[in-house]
Amino acid sequence: LGYARHLADKISCHPALELLATGPLSVVCFRYVGAEDQPRIGDEAELDRLNAAILQQVIRVRRNVYLSNALINGKFALRACIVNHRTRQRDVEMIIEEVLEAAREVRNAAS
């Protein structure tokens, strides 16, 4: 539970990420909303498509962390569930790094 709180806190402080939900267990749902140096993506459908592509980039291409997805208030969310007893703080922080790098790769491939 402490690692989920840590992840939620880090996401809340990052301008390119939006915290969508946390739970009483070790689940954190969030999404990528745009890098600081790029205009935010305003269209919800576009954000959903972008985050779905980011998820695929994280789990199929990068393969350093595993995320799933959820639908939170109609928004596509990246879902981190921390259950492995060997998880360390560095592992949790890697989730953010991997999502941001995957977002950069997806956006570069689209332009």
PDB file of C-alpha atoms in Angstrom:
ATOM      1  CA  LEU A   1       0.000   0.000   0.000  1.00  0.00           C
ATOM      2  CA  GLY A   2       2.903   2.349   0.735  1.00  0.00           C
ATOM      3  CA  TYR A   3       4.298   1.909  -2.770  1.00  0.00           C
ATOM      4  CA  ALA A   4       0.900   2.666  -4.316  1.00  0.00           C
ATOM      5  CA  ARG A   5       0.709   5.881  -2.284  1.00  0.00           C
ATOM      6  CA  HIS A   6       4.236   6.774  -3.366  1.00  0.00           C
ATOM      7  CA  LEU A   7       3.328   6.199  -7.025  1.00  0.00           C
ATOM      8  CA  ALA A   8       0.116   8.231  -6.692  1.00  0.00           C
ATOM      9  CA  ASP A   9       2.049  11.103  -5.090  1.00  0.00           C
ATOM     10  CA  LYS A  10       4.651  11.080  -7.886  1.00  0.00           C
ATOM     11  CA  ILE A  11       1.938  11.020 -10.555  1.00  0.00           C
ATOM     12  CA  SER A  12       0.045  13.866  -8.888  1.00  0.00           C
ATOM     13  CA  CYS A  13       3.165  16.043  -8.994  1.00  0.00           C
ATOM     14  CA  HIS A  14       4.019  15.333 -12.630  1.00  0.00           C
ATOM     15  CA  PRO A  15       2.573  17.809 -15.146  1.00  0.00           C
ATOM     16  CA  ALA A  16       2.387  15.237 -17.972  1.00  0.00           C
ATOM     17  CA  LEU A  17       0.368  12.745 -15.922  1.00  0.00           C
ATOM     18  CA  GLU A  18      -3.113  12.793 -14.428  1.00  0.00           C
ATOM     19  CA  LEU A  19      -4.069  10.665 -11.429  1.00  0.00           C
ATOM     20  CA  LEU A  20      -7.512   9.180 -12.070  1.00  0.00           C
ATOM     21  CA  ALA A  21      -8.026   6.813  -9.129  1.00  0.00           C
ATOM     22  CA  THR A  22      -6.408   5.021  -6.247  1.00  0.00           C
ATOM     23  CA  GLY A  23      -7.927   2.241  -4.255  1.00  0.00           C
ATOM     24  CA  PRO A  24      -7.839   0.802  -0.785  1.00  0.00           C
ATOM     25  CA  LEU A  25      -5.407  -1.807  -2.070  1.00  0.00           C
ATOM     26  CA  SER A  26      -2.338  -1.333  -4.230  1.00  0.00           C
ATOM     27  CA  VAL A  27      -3.953  -0.069  -7.437  1.00  0.00           C
ATOM     28  CA  VAL A  28      -3.203   3.286  -9.064  1.00  0.00           C
ATOM     29  CA  CYS A  29      -4.962   4.432 -12.253  1.00  0.00           C
ATOM     30  CA  PHE A  30      -3.601   7.336 -14.239  1.00  0.00           C
ATOM     31  CA  ARG A  31      -3.067   8.607 -17.751  1.00  0.00           C
ATOM     32  CA  TYR A  32      -0.629  10.564 -19.838  1.00  0.00           C
ATOM     33  CA  VAL A  33      -1.997  14.005 -20.772  1.00  0.00           C
ATOM     34  CA  GLY A  34       0.959  15.609 -22.542  1.00  0.00           C
ATOM     35  CA  ALA A  35       4.512  16.728 -22.035  1.00  0.00           C
ATOM     36  CA  GLU A  36       5.343  20.142 -20.609  1.00  0.00           C
ATOM     37  CA  ASP A  37       6.960  21.280 -23.846  1.00  0.00           C
ATOM     38  CA  GLN A  38       4.030  20.158 -25.982  1.00  0.00           C
ATOM     39  CA  PRO A  39       0.444  21.384 -26.038  1.00  0.00           C
ATOM     40  CA  ARG A  40      -1.939  19.280 -23.993  1.00  0.00           C
ATOM     41  CA  ILE A  41      -4.208  16.966 -25.865  1.00  0.00           C
ATOM     42  CA  GLY A  42      -7.692  18.298 -25.302  1.00  0.00           C
ATOM     43  CA  ASP A  43      -9.885  15.736 -27.011  1.00  0.00           C
ATOM     44  CA  GLU A  44     -10.845  12.837 -24.705  1.00  0.00           C
ATOM     45  CA  ALA A  45     -11.078  10.321 -27.544  1.00  0.00           C
ATOM     46  CA  GLU A  46      -7.577  11.285 -28.684  1.00  0.00           C
ATOM     47  CA  LEU A  47      -6.272  10.955 -25.124  1.00  0.00           C
ATOM     48  CA  ASP A  48      -7.857   7.506 -24.889  1.00  0.00           C
ATOM     49  CA  ARG A  49      -6.224   6.396 -28.148  1.00  0.00           C
ATOM     50  CA  LEU A  50      -2.862   7.823 -27.113  1.00  0.00           C
ATOM     51  CA  ASN A  51      -2.942   6.097 -23.737  1.00  0.00           C
ATOM     52  CA  ALA A  52      -3.961   2.793 -25.336  1.00  0.00           C
ATOM     53  CA  ALA A  53      -0.952   3.116 -27.657  1.00  0.00           C
ATOM     54  CA  ILE A  54       1.283   3.981 -24.696  1.00  0.00           C
ATOM     55  CA  LEU A  55       0.071   0.875 -22.872  1.00  0.00           C
ATOM     56  CA  GLN A  56       0.936  -1.307 -25.853  1.00  0.00           C
ATOM     57  CA  GLN A  57       4.360   0.328 -26.135  1.00  0.00           C
ATOM     58  CA  VAL A  58       5.040  -0.304 -22.434  1.00  0.00           C
ATOM     59  CA  ILE A  59       3.994  -3.957 -22.342  1.00  0.00           C
ATOM     60  CA  ARG A  60       4.825  -5.203 -25.849  1.00  0.00           C
ATOM     61  CA  VAL A  61       7.855  -3.169 -26.874  1.00  0.00           C
ATOM     62  CA  ARG A  62       9.600  -1.777 -23.810  1.00  0.00           C
ATOM     63  CA  ARG A  63       8.742  -4.734 -21.525  1.00  0.00           C
ATOM     64  CA  ASN A  64      10.345  -3.332 -18.355  1.00  0.00           C
ATOM     65  CA  VAL A  65       7.146  -2.918 -16.338  1.00  0.00           C
ATOM     66  CA  TYR A  66       3.691  -4.402 -16.681  1.00  0.00           C
ATOM     67  CA  LEU A  67       0.555  -2.291 -16.644  1.00  0.00           C
ATOM     68  CA  SER A  68      -3.023  -3.089 -17.490  1.00  0.00           C
ATOM     69  CA  ASN A  69      -5.878  -0.717 -18.174  1.00  0.00           C
ATOM     70  CA  ALA A  70      -9.172   0.372 -16.697  1.00  0.00           C
ATOM     71  CA  LEU A  71     -12.002   2.694 -17.605  1.00  0.00           C
ATOM     72  CA  ILE A  72     -12.387   5.426 -14.970  1.00  0.00           C
ATOM     73  CA  ASN A  73     -15.338   7.794 -15.420  1.00  0.00           C
ATOM     74  CA  GLY A  74     -15.278   7.030 -19.129  1.00  0.00           C
ATOM     75  CA  LYS A  75     -11.532   7.697 -19.473  1.00  0.00           C
ATOM     76  CA  PHE A  76      -8.978   5.101 -20.572  1.00  0.00           C
ATOM     77  CA  ALA A  77      -6.544   4.680 -17.680  1.00  0.00           C
ATOM     78  CA  LEU A  78      -3.200   2.996 -17.269  1.00  0.00           C
ATOM     79  CA  ARG A  79      -3.531   0.702 -14.253  1.00  0.00           C
ATOM     80  CA  ALA A  80      -0.618  -0.188 -11.997  1.00  0.00           C
ATOM     81  CA  CYS A  81      -1.215  -2.899  -9.414  1.00  0.00           C
ATOM     82  CA  ILE A  82       1.656  -3.479  -7.023  1.00  0.00           C
ATOM     83  CA  VAL A  83       1.450  -6.963  -5.543  1.00  0.00           C
ATOM     84  CA  ASN A  84       4.907  -8.528  -5.791  1.00  0.00           C
ATOM     85  CA  HIS A  85       6.523  -8.768  -2.359  1.00  0.00           C
ATOM     86  CA  ARG A  86       9.918  -8.098  -3.954  1.00  0.00           C
ATOM     87  CA  THR A  87       8.858  -4.691  -5.301  1.00  0.00           C
ATOM     88  CA  ARG A  88      11.113  -1.816  -4.290  1.00  0.00           C
ATOM     89  CA  GLN A  89      10.668   1.944  -4.512  1.00  0.00           C
ATOM     90  CA  ARG A  90      12.912   2.081  -7.587  1.00  0.00           C
ATOM     91  CA  ASP A  91      10.620  -0.412  -9.352  1.00  0.00           C
ATOM     92  CA  VAL A  92       7.637   1.823  -8.674  1.00  0.00           C
ATOM     93  CA  GLU A  93       9.411   4.934  -9.914  1.00  0.00           C
ATOM     94  CA  MET A  94      10.347   3.056 -13.088  1.00  0.00           C
ATOM     95  CA  ILE A  95       6.630   2.904 -13.955  1.00  0.00           C
ATOM     96  CA  ILE A  96       6.561   6.664 -14.490  1.00  0.00           C
ATOM     97  CA  GLU A  97       9.813   6.640 -16.461  1.00  0.00           C
ATOM     98  CA  GLU A  98       8.574   3.860 -18.723  1.00  0.00           C
ATOM     99  CA  VAL A  99       5.228   5.547 -19.395  1.00  0.00           C
ATOM    100  CA  LEU A 100       6.893   8.865 -20.230  1.00  0.00           C
ATOM    101  CA  GLU A 101       9.429   7.229 -22.526  1.00  0.00           C
ATOM    102  CA  ALA A 102       6.711   5.154 -24.222  1.00  0.00           C
ATOM    103  CA  ALA A 103       4.652   8.336 -24.701  1.00  0.00           C
ATOM    104  CA  ARG A 104       7.627  10.045 -26.319  1.00  0.00           C
ATOM    105  CA  GLU A 105       8.147   7.061 -28.637  1.00  0.00           C
ATOM    106  CA  VAL A 106       4.470   6.873 -29.599  1.00  0.00           C
ATOM    107  CA  ARG A 107       4.185  10.606 -30.234  1.00  0.00           C
ATOM    108  CA  ASN A 108       7.421  10.680 -32.258  1.00  0.00           C
ATOM    109  CA  ALA A 109       6.245   7.752 -34.375  1.00  0.00           C
ATOM    110  CA  ALA A 110       2.975   9.569 -35.085  1.00  0.00           C
ATOM    111  CA  SER A 111       4.652  12.784 -36.255  1.00  0.00           C
TER     112      SER A 111
END
